[in-house]
Amino acid sequence: MNSNDVELDNFYSTAFKAIYYPRESIPKDHLPYGLISDHSKYTNQQAAIKKDEWALEIYEDCLKYLNDDEKTDPESWNDDFVLFTNLQIAFYNKADLIREEEEFDKLVNYTSKHIRNLRSYVARNAHLFLECLTYCLDDDKLSNLCYKIITNLLACTGSEKSIYREPSKKNLKNLTNKSAKLFNQEILWILLEHTQNKNKRISSSAGDSTLEYFTNVSQKDLEVLDMPKFANYVESSLNSGNIDVKKSIKQLIIKLPKALSELKLKEFIKESENKKATRKVLKKEHSPNL
């Protein structure tokens, strides 16, 4: 941010009271800011309808805002903040709100856009909503969420500003851990590709996330792993100039005997016969067992 951005951010944060809600204290019967389309509705008053119906009304109001392509108010940051607050309240009260792929895409794209919003209080709330989605979505949608947003999250871990970097690292850890229940090789390739990033913050985060994701995938799911491609990525990562990346990938190799079936492990060893860096780690950590 330049000096003008900082001044504006301080002004809006002061003029607009930004309240953040961890999951355990999320409102169950009112909206602190009301609906986006009707700020007076449900503000500090109990909803007179069932919780599921109330959550759905909040969600549909948020979708209406997301679908408004004619938003021109340059001071709509407050509404963006309210959007993410209301979405958290809606999903924590009724997790299965998403009905169509188009809705899912709109939510993910808008969240991805705002996790690095110039207004830090909006960015923080976008991260809290991402945390909410990670908690609420089923395995299939969670894997899809990880695939769609992981590249932007990794980019945010390279920020010099901790307000963007630290929440991104936290969400990456949660997302890679939980989305591993439904293995998607493309997520693994994205992570391994980013271990080669020239920004050491990004490559370090990618290394940590690769280890987190891989070690939480079931042995059964790893039976479909493209081993030649995986072995090539492992070798490239071990030749990285980033010590943190090397450390993460070495830890991954150490865990291979438990992570892979006997046949897949033999396949990895065979694919690594001419890979000097990988062979060195295998010899040190697993000889004479391999």
Tab-separated table of C-alpha atoms in Angstrom:
chain	number	residue	atom	x	y	z
A	1	MET	CA	0.000	0.000	0.000
A	2	ASN	CA	1.118	3.554	-0.568
A	3	SER	CA	0.523	6.312	2.018
A	4	ASN	CA	-2.890	7.177	0.552
A	5	ASP	CA	-3.997	3.542	0.730
A	6	VAL	CA	-2.933	3.288	4.372
A	7	GLU	CA	-4.748	6.513	5.234
A	8	LEU	CA	-7.938	5.317	3.531
A	9	ASP	CA	-7.707	1.910	5.177
A	10	ASN	CA	-7.391	3.487	8.615
A	11	PHE	CA	-10.322	5.794	7.884
A	12	TYR	CA	-12.672	3.052	6.713
A	13	SER	CA	-11.673	0.735	9.552
A	14	THR	CA	-12.461	3.504	12.043
A	15	ALA	CA	-15.677	4.688	10.408
A	16	PHE	CA	-16.885	1.110	9.887
A	17	LYS	CA	-16.678	-1.185	12.892
A	18	ALA	CA	-15.214	-4.425	11.593
A	19	ILE	CA	-16.137	-7.360	13.842
A	20	TYR	CA	-14.520	-10.745	13.245
A	21	TYR	CA	-16.129	-13.997	14.355
A	22	PRO	CA	-14.231	-17.214	15.033
A	23	ARG	CA	-16.313	-20.320	14.396
A	24	GLU	CA	-17.105	-20.931	18.064
A	25	SER	CA	-18.678	-17.475	18.484
A	26	ILE	CA	-20.542	-17.161	15.174
A	27	PRO	CA	-24.033	-15.592	15.649
A	28	LYS	CA	-26.865	-18.123	15.626
A	29	ASP	CA	-29.887	-15.832	15.581
A	30	HIS	CA	-28.974	-12.404	14.210
A	31	LEU	CA	-26.785	-10.544	11.719
A	32	PRO	CA	-24.492	-7.852	13.146
A	33	TYR	CA	-24.834	-5.776	9.953
A	34	GLY	CA	-28.162	-7.040	8.610
A	35	LEU	CA	-28.671	-8.296	5.065
A	36	ILE	CA	-26.691	-6.555	2.342
A	37	SER	CA	-29.893	-5.649	0.497
A	38	ASP	CA	-31.728	-4.615	3.686
A	39	HIS	CA	-29.320	-3.572	6.435
A	40	SER	CA	-32.106	-3.262	8.997
A	41	LYS	CA	-33.323	-6.856	8.635
A	42	TYR	CA	-32.109	-9.314	11.276
A	43	THR	CA	-29.798	-6.752	12.880
A	44	ASN	CA	-29.505	-7.616	16.573
A	45	GLN	CA	-32.865	-9.339	16.552
A	46	GLN	CA	-33.774	-12.983	16.518
A	47	ALA	CA	-34.938	-14.403	13.209
A	48	ALA	CA	-38.592	-15.434	13.330
A	49	ILE	CA	-38.028	-18.421	11.012
A	50	LYS	CA	-36.262	-21.783	11.246
A	51	LYS	CA	-32.467	-21.745	11.288
A	52	ASP	CA	-32.140	-23.517	7.916
A	53	GLU	CA	-34.565	-21.114	6.243
A	54	TRP	CA	-32.800	-18.153	7.820
A	55	ALA	CA	-29.384	-19.358	6.602
A	56	LEU	CA	-30.774	-19.878	3.099
A	57	GLU	CA	-32.227	-16.358	3.022
A	58	ILE	CA	-28.855	-14.910	4.044
A	59	TYR	CA	-27.089	-16.999	1.397
A	60	GLU	CA	-29.479	-15.958	-1.369
A	61	ASP	CA	-29.056	-12.312	-0.373
A	62	CYS	CA	-25.280	-12.757	-0.699
A	63	LEU	CA	-25.692	-14.379	-4.119
A	64	LYS	CA	-27.793	-11.428	-5.218
A	65	TYR	CA	-24.894	-9.142	-4.291
A	66	LEU	CA	-22.384	-11.362	-6.104
A	67	ASN	CA	-24.548	-11.393	-9.222
A	68	ASP	CA	-24.817	-7.610	-9.315
A	69	ASP	CA	-22.436	-6.783	-12.152
A	70	GLU	CA	-23.300	-3.095	-11.929
A	71	LYS	CA	-21.730	-2.419	-8.530
A	72	THR	CA	-20.013	0.923	-9.053
A	73	ASP	CA	-19.700	2.283	-5.517
A	74	PRO	CA	-15.967	2.890	-4.930
A	75	GLU	CA	-16.626	2.549	-1.201
A	76	SER	CA	-18.158	-0.926	-1.467
A	77	TRP	CA	-15.408	-2.384	0.738
A	78	ASN	CA	-17.808	-2.304	3.668
A	79	ASP	CA	-20.353	-4.335	1.721
A	80	ASP	CA	-17.617	-6.819	0.788
A	81	PHE	CA	-16.780	-7.183	4.473
A	82	VAL	CA	-20.463	-7.696	5.333
A	83	LEU	CA	-20.735	-10.248	2.526
A	84	PHE	CA	-17.998	-12.435	3.997
A	85	THR	CA	-19.421	-12.086	7.517
A	86	ASN	CA	-22.912	-13.042	6.359
A	87	LEU	CA	-21.605	-15.967	4.309
A	88	GLN	CA	-19.812	-17.326	7.372
A	89	ILE	CA	-22.986	-17.040	9.444
A	90	ALA	CA	-25.023	-18.725	6.707
A	91	PHE	CA	-22.634	-21.661	6.188
A	92	TYR	CA	-21.923	-22.287	9.865
A	93	ASN	CA	-25.676	-22.500	10.425
A	94	LYS	CA	-26.345	-24.658	7.330
A	95	ALA	CA	-23.360	-26.198	5.584
A	96	ASP	CA	-25.092	-27.575	2.470
A	97	LEU	CA	-26.190	-24.299	0.877
A	98	ILE	CA	-24.498	-24.567	-2.528
A	99	ARG	CA	-26.896	-25.947	-5.127
A	100	GLU	CA	-25.145	-25.362	-8.453
A	101	GLU	CA	-21.581	-25.340	-9.780
A	102	GLU	CA	-22.046	-21.742	-10.907
A	103	GLU	CA	-22.734	-20.645	-7.328
A	104	PHE	CA	-19.653	-22.470	-6.118
A	105	ASP	CA	-17.471	-20.828	-8.761
A	106	LYS	CA	-18.758	-17.356	-7.897
A	107	LEU	CA	-18.019	-17.868	-4.207
A	108	VAL	CA	-14.528	-19.224	-4.833
A	109	ASN	CA	-13.600	-16.575	-7.404
A	110	TYR	CA	-14.815	-13.711	-5.211
A	111	THR	CA	-13.005	-15.093	-2.178
A	112	SER	CA	-9.818	-15.634	-4.169
A	113	LYS	CA	-10.017	-12.056	-5.415
A	114	HIS	CA	-10.367	-10.570	-1.938
A	115	ILE	CA	-7.853	-12.535	0.139
A	116	ARG	CA	-5.424	-9.841	-0.950
A	117	ASN	CA	-7.808	-6.866	-0.870
A	118	LEU	CA	-6.070	-3.525	-0.295
A	119	ARG	CA	-8.413	-3.018	2.645
A	120	SER	CA	-6.785	-5.383	5.111
A	121	TYR	CA	-9.957	-5.852	7.131
A	122	VAL	CA	-11.732	-7.181	4.010
A	123	ALA	CA	-8.807	-9.504	3.232
A	124	ARG	CA	-8.855	-10.849	6.786
A	125	ASN	CA	-12.578	-11.573	6.578
A	126	ALA	CA	-12.168	-13.261	3.190
A	127	HIS	CA	-9.619	-15.576	4.811
A	128	LEU	CA	-12.051	-16.319	7.633
A	129	PHE	CA	-14.670	-17.278	5.058
A	130	LEU	CA	-12.153	-19.536	3.313
A	131	GLU	CA	-11.542	-21.166	6.684
A	132	CYS	CA	-15.317	-21.553	6.989
A	133	LEU	CA	-15.587	-23.261	3.596
A	134	THR	CA	-12.745	-25.613	4.504
A	135	TYR	CA	-14.695	-26.638	7.591
A	136	CYS	CA	-18.154	-26.879	5.979
A	137	LEU	CA	-17.745	-28.321	2.476
A	138	ASP	CA	-18.038	-32.004	1.635
A	139	ASP	CA	-14.944	-33.854	0.377
A	140	ASP	CA	-15.723	-33.393	-3.312
A	141	LYS	CA	-16.282	-29.626	-3.097
A	142	LEU	CA	-13.330	-29.241	-0.748
A	143	SER	CA	-10.979	-30.878	-3.241
A	144	ASN	CA	-12.377	-28.620	-5.957
A	145	LEU	CA	-11.927	-25.557	-3.741
A	146	CYS	CA	-8.306	-26.468	-3.086
A	147	TYR	CA	-7.616	-26.916	-6.802
A	148	LYS	CA	-9.211	-23.584	-7.724
A	149	ILE	CA	-7.696	-21.361	-5.031
A	150	ILE	CA	-4.356	-22.932	-4.158
A	151	THR	CA	-2.300	-21.014	-6.742
A	152	ASN	CA	-3.517	-17.660	-5.441
A	153	LEU	CA	-2.969	-18.721	-1.840
A	154	LEU	CA	0.604	-19.702	-2.650
A	155	ALA	CA	1.156	-16.321	-4.301
A	156	CYS	CA	-0.116	-14.616	-1.136
A	157	THR	CA	2.405	-16.514	0.991
A	158	GLY	CA	5.085	-14.612	-0.900
A	159	SER	CA	3.784	-11.234	0.266
A	160	GLU	CA	6.034	-9.008	2.350
A	161	LYS	CA	2.973	-8.049	4.416
A	162	SER	CA	2.119	-10.488	7.193
A	163	ILE	CA	-1.576	-9.502	7.018
A	164	TYR	CA	-1.737	-11.407	3.710
A	165	ARG	CA	1.063	-13.929	4.196
A	166	GLU	CA	0.206	-15.524	7.549
A	167	PRO	CA	-3.534	-16.200	6.974
A	168	SER	CA	-2.612	-17.684	3.583
A	169	LYS	CA	-0.120	-20.063	5.181
A	170	LYS	CA	-2.701	-21.088	7.781
A	171	ASN	CA	-5.414	-21.677	5.184
A	172	LEU	CA	-3.001	-23.604	2.961
A	173	LYS	CA	-2.193	-25.968	5.814
A	174	ASN	CA	-5.860	-26.531	6.671
A	175	LEU	CA	-6.925	-26.871	3.050
A	176	THR	CA	-4.187	-29.278	1.960
A	177	ASN	CA	-4.722	-31.382	5.068
A	178	LYS	CA	-8.494	-31.751	4.742
A	179	SER	CA	-8.781	-31.863	0.945
A	180	ALA	CA	-6.380	-34.824	0.848
A	181	LYS	CA	-9.332	-37.068	1.742
A	182	LEU	CA	-10.218	-36.994	-1.951
A	183	PHE	CA	-6.916	-37.183	-3.838
A	184	ASN	CA	-6.453	-34.934	-6.856
A	185	GLN	CA	-3.087	-35.327	-8.592
A	186	GLU	CA	-3.420	-31.875	-10.146
A	187	ILE	CA	-3.235	-30.321	-6.670
A	188	LEU	CA	-0.027	-32.230	-5.982
A	189	TRP	CA	1.489	-31.088	-9.287
A	190	ILE	CA	0.612	-27.439	-8.563
A	191	LEU	CA	2.293	-27.674	-5.171
A	192	LEU	CA	5.410	-29.382	-6.512
A	193	GLU	CA	5.635	-26.912	-9.400
A	194	HIS	CA	5.675	-24.044	-6.908
A	195	THR	CA	8.608	-25.545	-5.006
A	196	GLN	CA	10.628	-24.165	-7.933
A	197	ASN	CA	9.312	-20.612	-7.473
A	198	LYS	CA	12.047	-17.971	-7.275
A	199	ASN	CA	10.297	-16.316	-4.334
A	200	LYS	CA	11.649	-18.296	-1.377
A	201	ARG	CA	8.577	-17.613	0.727
A	202	ILE	CA	6.374	-19.171	-1.939
A	203	SER	CA	8.644	-22.158	-2.593
A	204	SER	CA	8.959	-22.821	1.159
A	205	SER	CA	5.180	-22.743	1.580
A	206	ALA	CA	4.808	-25.031	-1.424
A	207	GLY	CA	7.272	-27.491	0.100
A	208	ASP	CA	5.446	-27.509	3.437
A	209	SER	CA	2.079	-27.886	1.690
A	210	THR	CA	3.339	-30.715	-0.522
A	211	LEU	CA	4.381	-32.644	2.568
A	212	GLU	CA	1.073	-31.861	4.313
A	213	TYR	CA	-1.014	-32.930	1.333
A	214	PHE	CA	0.915	-36.053	0.351
A	215	THR	CA	1.155	-37.513	3.848
A	216	ASN	CA	-2.601	-37.160	4.385
A	217	VAL	CA	-3.588	-38.980	1.184
A	218	SER	CA	-4.527	-42.614	1.771
A	219	GLN	CA	-2.270	-45.385	0.474
A	220	LYS	CA	-5.188	-46.677	-1.582
A	221	ASP	CA	-5.651	-43.323	-3.349
A	222	LEU	CA	-1.924	-43.104	-4.110
A	223	GLU	CA	-2.201	-46.253	-6.235
A	224	VAL	CA	-3.162	-43.989	-9.155
A	225	LEU	CA	-0.139	-41.708	-8.687
A	226	ASP	CA	1.730	-40.975	-11.920
A	227	MET	CA	5.073	-42.196	-10.604
A	228	PRO	CA	7.372	-41.039	-13.453
A	229	LYS	CA	6.005	-37.506	-13.122
A	230	PHE	CA	6.170	-37.627	-9.332
A	231	ALA	CA	9.766	-38.871	-9.343
A	232	ASN	CA	10.801	-36.077	-11.716
A	233	TYR	CA	9.237	-33.440	-9.470
A	234	VAL	CA	10.890	-34.927	-6.378
A	235	GLU	CA	14.308	-34.802	-8.032
A	236	SER	CA	13.779	-31.198	-9.167
A	237	SER	CA	12.688	-30.158	-5.671
A	238	LEU	CA	15.713	-31.815	-4.079
A	239	ASN	CA	17.895	-29.757	-6.422
A	240	SER	CA	16.178	-26.555	-5.324
A	241	GLY	CA	18.277	-23.710	-3.999
A	242	ASN	CA	15.845	-23.387	-1.094
A	243	ILE	CA	16.947	-25.332	1.996
A	244	ASP	CA	13.384	-25.416	3.352
A	245	VAL	CA	12.128	-27.093	0.185
A	246	LYS	CA	14.872	-29.720	0.342
A	247	LYS	CA	14.000	-30.411	3.972
A	248	SER	CA	10.290	-30.886	3.199
A	249	ILE	CA	10.926	-33.209	0.250
A	250	LYS	CA	13.456	-35.245	2.224
A	251	GLN	CA	10.786	-35.703	4.902
A	252	LEU	CA	8.389	-36.818	2.187
A	253	ILE	CA	10.869	-39.452	0.974
A	254	ILE	CA	11.354	-40.679	4.548
A	255	LYS	CA	7.584	-41.236	4.784
A	256	LEU	CA	7.298	-43.099	1.465
A	257	PRO	CA	7.493	-46.667	2.868
A	258	LYS	CA	4.374	-46.014	4.955
A	259	ALA	CA	2.621	-43.801	2.409
A	260	LEU	CA	2.974	-46.115	-0.600
A	261	SER	CA	2.135	-49.733	-1.184
A	262	GLU	CA	5.070	-52.088	-1.718
A	263	LEU	CA	4.519	-52.115	-5.480
A	264	LYS	CA	4.282	-48.311	-5.773
A	265	LEU	CA	7.384	-47.907	-3.623
A	266	LYS	CA	9.326	-50.245	-5.902
A	267	GLU	CA	8.067	-48.245	-8.870
A	268	PHE	CA	9.350	-45.024	-7.300
A	269	ILE	CA	12.754	-46.585	-6.619
A	270	LYS	CA	12.976	-47.808	-10.204
A	271	GLU	CA	12.030	-44.374	-11.569
A	272	SER	CA	14.724	-42.820	-9.362
A	273	GLU	CA	17.614	-45.028	-10.493
A	274	ASN	CA	19.201	-42.243	-12.540
A	275	LYS	CA	18.204	-39.384	-10.242
A	276	LYS	CA	21.274	-38.504	-8.212
A	277	ALA	CA	19.707	-36.328	-5.502
A	278	THR	CA	16.858	-38.767	-4.861
A	279	ARG	CA	19.174	-41.786	-4.766
A	280	LYS	CA	21.355	-40.022	-2.216
A	281	VAL	CA	18.410	-39.490	0.132
A	282	LEU	CA	17.100	-43.025	-0.409
A	283	LYS	CA	20.500	-44.514	0.354
A	284	LYS	CA	20.907	-42.453	3.512
A	285	GLU	CA	17.387	-42.860	4.914
A	286	HIS	CA	16.299	-46.321	3.801
A	287	SER	CA	19.346	-48.475	3.012
A	288	PRO	CA	19.570	-51.418	3.427
A	289	ASN	CA	15.771	-51.816	3.502
A	290	LEU	CA	15.364	-50.658	-0.118
